[in-house]
Amino acid sequence: PAEAMAAKGRTEMEVGGDGVAVITICNPPVNSLSIDVLLSLKESYEEALQRTDVKAIVVTGKGGKFSGGFDISSFGDLHSGKIEQPKVGYISIDILTELLEGATKPSVAAIDGLCLGGGLEVSMACHARISTPTAQLGLPELQLGIIPGFGGTQRLPRLVGLTKSLEMILLSKPIKGEEAHQVGLVDSIVSPNDLVNTARRWALDICELRKPWIKSLYKTDKLEPLGEAREILKFARAQARKQAANLEHPLVCIDVIEEGIISGPQAGLWKEANAFQSLLFSDTCKSLLHVFFSQRATSKVPGATDLGLMPRKITKVAILGGGLMGSGIATAMILSNYPVLLKEVNEKFLNAGIDRIKANLQSRVRKGKMTEERYEKALSLVTGALGYEKFKEVDLVIEAVIENVKLKQQIFADLEKYCPSHCILATNTSTIDLNLIGEKTKSQDRIVGAHFFSPAHVMPLLEIVRTQHTSAQVVVDLLDVGKRIKKTPIVVGNCTGFAVNRMFFPYTQSALLFVDYGMDVYKIDRACTKFGMPMGPFRLADLVGFGVAVATGMQYLENFPERVYKSMLIPIMMEDKRAGEASRKGFYKYEDKRKATPDPEIMTYIQKSRSMAGVTPDAELMKLSDKDIVEMVFFPVINEACRVLDEGIAVKASDLDIASIFGMGFPPYRGGVMLWGDSIGAKYIHGKLQEWAKRYGSFFEPCSYLAERAAKGIPLVSMSGISFQLKTL
Ligand SMILES: C[C@H](O)CC(=O)SCCNC(=O)CCNC(=O)[C@H](O)C(C)(C)COP(=O)(O)OP(=O)(O)OC[C@H]1O[C@@H](n2cnc3c(N)ncnc32)[C@H](O)[C@@H]1OP(=O)(O)O
């Protein structure tokens, strides 16, 4: 059909009286390089090279953006075979190296806005680059599980040196035009208004030998001497292994860069082209791509963002409670310039709260993320309060007091009295049902959950909880606040634990169960960190504190008694004043501040817990591999995620993937719990859970949603173009 044939973007060419052909990349919103755009670029070049009225070429992007890189939305079509893959090296060697860089007419890139990935690679094949000071230049491909594939691994080191290029590529870190000029990536900085004209003149200057005609691929002056280069690469490899031991593509990238340095840029280009092709089809790439799109999809919420509502302006925010959460939320708010009214019950607590905010900000100053001046300005946005007098001025209140239902009910009744009628009444509760909190309040449509994760000014997730009464406007408003404070939001329904903690709960639960059945605490934690979690369930319980763990456990026991495993281990340890990291003793010992060391003393508690549970250690469990352990800890998480979806608490499975990554620290390169589940298969997961349910009880009982998917072979996450051949474990 004609529609399906419509080209995805194009280039436009205009030849001026000065003999310069300006080729403009046009593919909104970010001028991404689809295959269509690249083929059109090739055609424009061929025409420009043939025409006798063209002396030189300028490449630029439409609407103040050079290009956001290769078209990511076409990856899925490449994966599924819907689009045919160009032959290896066709774009990087045939088009960019031979046609563009090797042309008999010089090219200059005129760069504004985004110049990322393939976009920067096109510009590096040009003979000079002119940029605005604010343009963003970078090679963020590793973030997507691939490597730069249009010559970036070869040209960037030759333009800026090995050290700087490794930093930019391995950390996927773009730099601004200004810095790009300092490091030699661009040749001149001009204002957006002068950009294209400067590039035109530069191109003509190259023709007339007033400026050098430089092919980046053959530059050597910026490359470190061979011996030094080898050392730098060796160090980079060690760093990459340390940072993400499970990832292969950063190491492949370093190999490809090395090839260019040792065997020359042509060999490097070929190695890059081959590696790019195979990485494009890796599970890591598929998973990271899923994360990229899922993250953007979280702010598209049916029944809220599809109604044409505009977010209202939130001018002032009040926060109740200056504890760990309240002060963290206040910090997040003032960092995005929201004035904050911080309320506490007495002077002492208020001062402690403000001190915590100061400490949060100071830590940013120490790390060089904030100037002293910004610090003072941010701090000046906080006003303390002991009463509700000033609450008539606020548009949003976030309650962050202790998890006590009665107290929260009283607070919400008070808020209704003192806040203006448009004010959003949010609670940061992490487990309590919102309807219970708002029971004594009439303004049900304004009540919403704004669940932050500790430390609130650092953790990127914001769980927005709507009840059946919460208005769509309030959800839209909070999504906007979330965006402004740079959080990834997920909008979920109301129930005990909401989506994130409900998924999180079985993680610790199954670990506790298997310890009663004979597994080793530290072995479980090690298996989880090897899998890619920032910490295992026991180290995490220590960090969160046993008090919180027990309080949460009680909430679950009340609401989902059939699937709570009543381990006595934590309560027994608490009797002995072991309460986690804060008490310096939990599952680990903490002698040197945060350093966790295994503690043989915990065996006494474990034995006691086992005898109270009346179970005998299962010898088979002790022989399990890390893979088995990870399955035992995470399959119950997937099972609960399925329930959360089935009950409509989460809108879509991909939201749960994002929640698991940003809220639990699940490794993004595995795509989130649901996509990871798909890489293993619902049938296998269901089978295992059934087997464990028989052996170890109803905690493992697979839910009907999972059973149906297992029986019918339906994936847990629907995402076009993603299919797994491998088990990623
Ligand atoms: C061979 C080569 O070496 C391989 C490559 O080039 S791989 C691609 C390298 N480029 C990248 O990784 C950049 C990815 N994009 C981004 O990081 C960010 O989107 C950005 C910094 C460009 C813009 O961020 P921001 O302004 O917050 O807008 P954001 O919402 O992310 O993007 C706007 C829209 O553009 C789309 N988009 C962004 N980059 C895209 C790309 N490279 N291809 C296709 N679509 C893209 C987004 O999906 C989004 O679409 P939507 O509105 O339908 O959800």
Coordinates of C-alpha atoms in Angstrom, one line a residue, residues 316-721:
K316 CA 4.4 26.6 45.6
V317 CA 4.7 23.2 47.2
A318 CA 4.3 22.2 50.9
I319 CA 5.9 19.1 52.4
L320 CA 4.8 17.6 55.6
G321 CA 7.6 15.9 57.5
G322 CA 11.3 16.7 57.4
G323 CA 12.5 13.1 57.9
L324 CA 14.6 11.2 55.4
M325 CA 11.8 11.1 52.7
G326 CA 10.4 14.6 53.3
S327 CA 13.8 16.3 53.2
G328 CA 14.7 14.3 50.1
I329 CA 11.5 15.3 48.3
A330 CA 12.1 18.9 49.4
T331 CA 15.6 18.7 47.9
A332 CA 14.3 17.4 44.6
M333 CA 11.8 20.2 44.5
I334 CA 14.1 23.1 45.2
L335 CA 16.7 21.7 42.8
S336 CA 14.1 22.3 40.1
N337 CA 13.3 25.8 41.5
Y338 CA 10.0 25.0 43.3
P339 CA 9.6 27.1 46.5
V340 CA 9.0 24.7 49.3
L341 CA 7.1 25.1 52.6
L342 CA 8.5 22.5 55.0
K343 CA 6.2 21.7 57.9
E344 CA 7.2 19.8 61.1
V345 CA 5.6 19.4 64.5
N346 CA 8.2 21.3 66.5
E347 CA 11.3 23.5 66.1
K348 CA 13.7 20.6 66.8
F349 CA 12.4 18.4 64.0
L350 CA 12.1 21.3 61.7
N351 CA 15.7 22.3 62.1
A352 CA 16.8 18.6 61.7
G353 CA 14.8 18.5 58.4
I354 CA 16.4 21.7 57.1
D355 CA 19.8 20.3 58.1
R356 CA 19.1 17.2 56.0
I357 CA 18.3 19.4 53.0
K358 CA 21.5 21.3 53.6
A359 CA 23.5 18.1 53.8
N360 CA 21.9 16.8 50.5
L361 CA 22.8 20.0 48.7
Q362 CA 26.3 20.2 50.3
S363 CA 27.0 16.7 49.0
R364 CA 26.2 18.0 45.5
V365 CA 28.6 21.0 46.0
R366 CA 31.3 18.6 47.2
K367 CA 30.9 16.5 44.1
G368 CA 31.2 19.5 41.9
K369 CA 27.6 19.2 40.7
M370 CA 26.6 22.5 42.2
T371 CA 28.2 25.9 42.8
E372 CA 28.1 27.7 46.2
E373 CA 25.9 30.3 44.6
R374 CA 23.4 27.8 43.4
Y375 CA 23.5 26.2 46.8
E376 CA 22.5 29.5 48.5
K377 CA 19.8 30.1 46.0
A378 CA 18.3 26.6 46.3
L379 CA 18.3 26.8 50.1
S380 CA 16.6 30.2 50.0
L381 CA 13.6 28.5 48.4
V382 CA 12.8 26.6 51.6
T383 CA 10.6 28.1 54.3
G384 CA 10.0 26.3 57.6
A385 CA 6.5 26.1 59.2
L386 CA 5.1 24.6 62.4
G387 CA 1.4 25.4 61.6
Y388 CA -0.9 25.5 58.7
E389 CA -1.2 29.3 58.4
K390 CA 0.7 29.5 55.1
F391 CA -0.9 26.6 53.5
K392 CA -3.5 28.8 51.8
E393 CA -0.8 29.7 49.3
V394 CA 0.2 26.3 48.1
D395 CA -0.8 24.4 45.0
L396 CA 0.5 21.0 46.0
V397 CA 1.1 19.3 49.3
I398 CA 3.1 16.1 49.7
E399 CA 2.6 14.4 53.0
A400 CA 5.7 12.4 54.1
V401 CA 5.1 11.6 57.8
I402 CA 5.5 8.1 59.4
E403 CA 3.4 5.3 58.1
N404 CA 0.6 5.6 60.6
V405 CA -3.0 5.4 59.2
K406 CA -4.6 7.4 62.0
L407 CA -2.1 10.2 61.8
K408 CA -2.4 10.4 58.1
Q409 CA -6.2 10.5 58.2
Q410 CA -6.0 13.5 60.6
I411 CA -3.5 15.3 58.4
F412 CA -5.6 15.0 55.3
A413 CA -8.7 16.2 57.2
D414 CA -6.6 19.2 58.3
L415 CA -5.2 19.8 54.8
E416 CA -8.7 20.0 53.4
K417 CA -9.4 22.8 55.9
Y418 CA -6.3 24.9 55.3
C419 CA -5.4 24.5 51.7
P420 CA -7.1 26.2 48.8
S421 CA -9.7 24.2 47.0
H422 CA -7.6 23.6 43.9
C423 CA -4.6 22.3 45.9
I424 CA -3.4 18.8 45.1
L425 CA -3.3 16.6 48.2
A426 CA -0.6 14.0 47.7
T427 CA 0.8 11.3 50.0
N428 CA 4.2 9.7 49.9
T429 CA 3.0 6.5 51.6
S430 CA 4.8 3.5 50.3
T431 CA 2.2 0.9 51.2
I432 CA -1.0 2.2 52.7
D433 CA -4.2 2.2 50.6
L434 CA -5.1 5.7 49.7
N435 CA -8.8 5.3 50.3
L436 CA -7.9 4.6 53.9
I437 CA -5.8 7.7 54.2
G438 CA -8.6 9.9 52.7
E439 CA -11.4 8.3 54.6
K440 CA -12.0 11.4 56.7
T441 CA -11.8 13.8 53.7
K442 CA -14.4 14.9 51.2
S443 CA -11.9 16.1 48.5
Q444 CA -11.4 12.6 47.1
D445 CA -10.7 13.8 43.6
R446 CA -7.6 15.7 44.8
I447 CA -6.1 12.9 46.7
V448 CA -3.2 11.1 44.9
G449 CA -0.1 9.2 45.7
A450 CA 3.3 10.7 45.0
H451 CA 5.5 7.8 46.0
F452 CA 9.2 8.7 45.9
F453 CA 12.1 6.2 46.5
S454 CA 14.8 6.8 48.9
P455 CA 17.0 9.0 48.6
A456 CA 14.2 11.0 46.9
H457 CA 16.5 13.6 45.3
V458 CA 18.6 10.9 43.7
M459 CA 16.4 8.0 42.8
P460 CA 14.8 8.5 39.3
L461 CA 11.4 6.9 39.8
L462 CA 8.1 8.5 40.9
E463 CA 5.1 6.3 41.3
I464 CA 1.9 8.3 40.9
V465 CA -1.0 6.5 42.4
R466 CA -4.6 7.3 41.4
T467 CA -7.6 6.1 43.1
Q468 CA -11.0 5.6 41.4
H469 CA -11.8 9.2 42.5
T470 CA -8.5 11.0 41.6
S471 CA -9.2 13.4 38.8
A472 CA -7.4 13.1 35.4
Q473 CA -6.3 16.8 35.8
V474 CA -4.5 15.9 39.0
V475 CA -2.7 13.1 37.3
V476 CA -1.7 15.3 34.4
D477 CA -0.4 18.0 36.9
L478 CA 1.7 15.5 38.8
L479 CA 3.1 14.0 35.6
D480 CA 4.3 17.5 34.7
V481 CA 5.8 18.1 38.1
G482 CA 7.5 14.7 37.7
K483 CA 9.0 15.8 34.4
R484 CA 10.2 19.1 35.8
I485 CA 12.0 17.4 38.7
K486 CA 13.5 15.0 36.2
K487 CA 11.8 11.8 37.5
T488 CA 10.5 9.0 35.3
P489 CA 6.9 8.6 36.4
I490 CA 4.7 5.6 36.3
V491 CA 1.0 6.0 36.9
V492 CA -0.6 3.1 38.8
G493 CA -3.8 2.2 40.6
N494 CA -4.5 2.0 44.3
C495 CA -3.9 -1.0 46.5
T496 CA -1.6 -2.0 49.4
G497 CA 1.9 -1.6 48.1
F498 CA 0.8 -0.2 44.7
A499 CA 2.9 -1.6 41.8
V500 CA 6.5 -1.1 42.8
N501 CA 6.5 -2.4 46.4
R502 CA 4.2 -5.2 45.5
M503 CA 6.7 -6.4 43.0
F504 CA 9.5 -5.8 45.4
F505 CA 8.0 -7.7 48.3
P506 CA 8.4 -11.2 46.9
Y507 CA 12.1 -10.5 46.2
T508 CA 12.9 -10.5 49.9
Q509 CA 10.2 -13.0 50.8
S510 CA 11.5 -15.8 48.6
A511 CA 15.0 -15.2 49.8
L512 CA 13.8 -15.5 53.4
L513 CA 11.9 -18.7 52.6
F514 CA 14.9 -20.3 51.0
V515 CA 17.1 -19.4 53.9
D516 CA 14.7 -21.3 56.2
Y517 CA 15.0 -24.2 53.7
G518 CA 18.8 -24.3 54.0
M519 CA 20.2 -21.8 51.5
D520 CA 23.1 -19.5 52.4
V521 CA 22.3 -15.8 52.9
Y522 CA 25.5 -14.6 51.3
K523 CA 25.2 -17.0 48.4
I524 CA 21.8 -15.6 47.5
D525 CA 23.1 -12.0 47.7
R526 CA 26.1 -12.9 45.5
A527 CA 24.0 -14.6 42.9
C528 CA 21.8 -11.5 42.7
T529 CA 24.7 -9.1 42.3
K530 CA 26.3 -11.3 39.7
F531 CA 23.1 -11.2 37.8
G532 CA 23.3 -7.4 37.8
M533 CA 21.4 -6.2 40.9
P534 CA 23.0 -3.3 42.8
M535 CA 22.6 -5.5 45.9
G536 CA 21.0 -8.7 47.0
P537 CA 17.8 -8.9 49.1
F538 CA 19.7 -9.2 52.4
R539 CA 22.1 -6.4 51.9
L540 CA 19.0 -4.4 50.8
A541 CA 17.0 -5.3 53.9
D542 CA 20.0 -4.1 56.0
L543 CA 20.0 -0.8 54.1
V544 CA 16.3 -0.2 54.3
G545 CA 16.2 -1.2 58.0
F546 CA 14.4 -4.1 59.6
G547 CA 11.8 -1.7 61.2
V548 CA 10.5 -0.8 57.8
A549 CA 10.7 -4.4 56.6
V550 CA 8.6 -5.6 59.5
A551 CA 6.0 -2.8 59.1
T552 CA 5.7 -3.5 55.4
G553 CA 5.4 -7.2 56.1
M554 CA 2.5 -6.6 58.4
Q555 CA 0.6 -4.6 55.7
Y556 CA 1.1 -7.5 53.3
L557 CA 0.1 -10.1 55.8
E558 CA -3.2 -8.3 56.4
N559 CA -4.0 -7.8 52.8
F560 CA -2.5 -10.8 51.0
P561 CA -2.2 -13.5 53.7
E562 CA -2.3 -16.4 51.3
R563 CA 1.0 -15.4 49.7
V564 CA 3.1 -14.1 52.6
Y565 CA 5.8 -16.3 53.9
K566 CA 6.0 -15.8 57.6
S567 CA 9.7 -16.0 58.2
M568 CA 10.7 -15.2 61.8
L569 CA 14.2 -14.5 61.0
I570 CA 14.1 -10.7 61.0
P571 CA 11.9 -10.4 64.1
I572 CA 14.3 -12.7 65.9
M573 CA 17.3 -10.6 64.9
M574 CA 15.5 -7.5 66.0
E575 CA 15.0 -8.9 69.5
D576 CA 18.8 -8.9 69.7
K577 CA 19.0 -5.2 68.6
R578 CA 20.1 -6.2 65.1
A579 CA 18.1 -3.8 62.9
G580 CA 20.2 -3.4 59.8
E581 CA 22.9 -1.0 58.7
A582 CA 21.8 1.8 60.9
S583 CA 22.4 -0.4 64.0
R584 CA 25.7 -1.6 62.4
K585 CA 24.4 -5.1 62.5
G586 CA 22.0 -6.9 60.3
F587 CA 22.6 -9.8 57.9
Y588 CA 26.1 -8.2 57.7
K589 CA 28.4 -6.4 60.1
Y590 CA 29.2 -2.8 59.4
E591 CA 32.4 -1.9 61.2
D592 CA 33.8 0.5 58.8
K593 CA 30.9 2.7 58.1
R594 CA 29.2 1.3 55.0
K595 CA 31.4 -1.7 54.3
A596 CA 29.3 -4.8 54.7
T597 CA 31.1 -8.0 55.9
P598 CA 29.4 -11.3 56.3
D599 CA 28.7 -12.2 59.9
P600 CA 29.0 -15.9 61.0
E601 CA 26.9 -15.0 64.1
I602 CA 23.7 -14.9 62.0
M603 CA 23.7 -18.7 61.9
T604 CA 22.3 -18.8 65.4
Y605 CA 19.3 -16.8 64.4
I606 CA 18.8 -18.8 61.2
Q607 CA 18.8 -22.0 63.1
K608 CA 16.2 -20.6 65.5
S609 CA 14.1 -19.3 62.6
R610 CA 14.3 -22.7 60.9
S611 CA 13.2 -24.6 64.0
M612 CA 10.3 -22.1 64.6
A613 CA 9.2 -22.6 61.0
G614 CA 9.4 -26.4 61.6
V615 CA 11.4 -27.0 58.3
T616 CA 14.4 -29.2 57.7
P617 CA 17.0 -27.9 55.3
D618 CA 16.6 -29.3 51.9
A619 CA 19.9 -30.8 50.8
E620 CA 19.1 -30.2 47.1
L621 CA 18.8 -26.5 47.6
M622 CA 22.4 -26.2 48.7
K623 CA 23.6 -27.6 45.4
L624 CA 21.9 -25.0 43.3
S625 CA 23.7 -22.9 40.8
D626 CA 23.6 -19.1 40.7
K627 CA 21.1 -19.3 37.8
D628 CA 18.8 -21.4 39.8
I629 CA 19.0 -19.0 42.7
V630 CA 18.2 -16.0 40.6
E631 CA 15.2 -17.8 39.2
M632 CA 13.9 -18.6 42.6
V633 CA 14.2 -15.1 43.8
F634 CA 12.8 -13.4 40.6
F635 CA 10.1 -15.7 39.3
P636 CA 7.9 -14.8 42.3
V637 CA 8.6 -11.1 41.4
I638 CA 7.3 -11.8 37.8
N639 CA 4.3 -13.7 39.2
E640 CA 3.4 -10.7 41.4
A641 CA 4.0 -8.3 38.5
C642 CA 1.5 -10.4 36.5
R643 CA -1.1 -10.0 39.3
V644 CA -0.5 -6.3 39.4
L645 CA -1.2 -6.1 35.6
D646 CA -4.2 -8.4 35.8
E647 CA -5.8 -6.3 38.5
G648 CA -5.3 -3.2 36.4
I649 CA -3.0 -1.6 39.0
A650 CA -0.4 -1.1 36.3
V651 CA -1.6 0.0 32.8
K652 CA 1.0 -1.8 30.8
A653 CA 3.7 -4.4 31.3
S654 CA 6.4 -2.1 30.0
D655 CA 5.6 0.3 32.9
L656 CA 6.5 -2.6 35.3
D657 CA 9.8 -3.0 33.4
I658 CA 10.6 0.6 34.0
A659 CA 9.5 0.3 37.6
S660 CA 11.8 -2.7 38.2
I661 CA 14.8 -0.9 36.6
F662 CA 14.3 2.6 38.2
G663 CA 12.8 1.4 41.5
M664 CA 14.5 -1.9 42.2
G665 CA 17.7 -1.5 40.3
F666 CA 17.0 -4.4 38.0
P667 CA 19.7 -4.4 35.3
P668 CA 18.4 -2.3 32.3
Y669 CA 20.3 -4.5 29.9
R670 CA 17.9 -7.3 30.8
G671 CA 15.0 -5.1 29.8
G672 CA 13.1 -5.1 33.1
V673 CA 11.5 -8.1 34.9
M674 CA 8.8 -8.7 32.3
L675 CA 11.0 -8.6 29.2
W676 CA 13.5 -10.7 31.0
G677 CA 10.6 -13.1 31.7
D678 CA 9.9 -13.2 28.0
S679 CA 13.5 -14.1 27.3
I680 CA 13.0 -17.1 29.4
G681 CA 9.4 -17.9 28.5
A682 CA 6.2 -17.8 30.5
K683 CA 5.8 -21.6 30.2
Y684 CA 9.1 -22.3 31.9
I685 CA 8.5 -19.8 34.6
H686 CA 5.0 -21.1 35.2
G687 CA 6.3 -24.7 35.4
K688 CA 8.9 -23.8 37.9
L689 CA 6.5 -21.9 40.2
Q690 CA 4.1 -24.8 40.1
E691 CA 6.9 -27.2 41.1
W692 CA 8.0 -24.9 44.0
A693 CA 4.4 -24.3 45.1
K694 CA 4.0 -28.1 45.6
R695 CA 7.3 -28.3 47.5
Y696 CA 7.4 -25.1 49.5
G697 CA 3.8 -23.8 49.7
S698 CA 1.3 -21.3 48.3
F699 CA 3.7 -18.4 48.2
F700 CA 4.8 -19.7 44.8
E701 CA 1.4 -20.5 43.4
P702 CA 1.4 -19.1 39.8
C703 CA -1.4 -16.6 39.1
S704 CA -4.0 -17.1 36.4
Y705 CA -2.6 -14.3 34.2
L706 CA 0.7 -16.1 34.0
A707 CA -1.0 -19.5 33.6
E708 CA -2.9 -18.2 30.6
R709 CA 0.2 -16.8 29.0
A710 CA 2.1 -20.0 29.6
A711 CA -0.7 -22.1 28.1
K712 CA -1.2 -20.0 25.0
G713 CA 2.4 -18.9 24.4
I714 CA 1.5 -15.2 24.7
P715 CA 4.5 -13.0 25.7
L716 CA 4.3 -11.0 28.9
V717 CA 5.2 -7.7 27.2
S718 CA 3.8 -6.9 23.8
M719 CA 6.5 -5.1 21.8
S720 CA 6.7 -5.3 18.1
G721 CA 9.8 -6.8 16.7

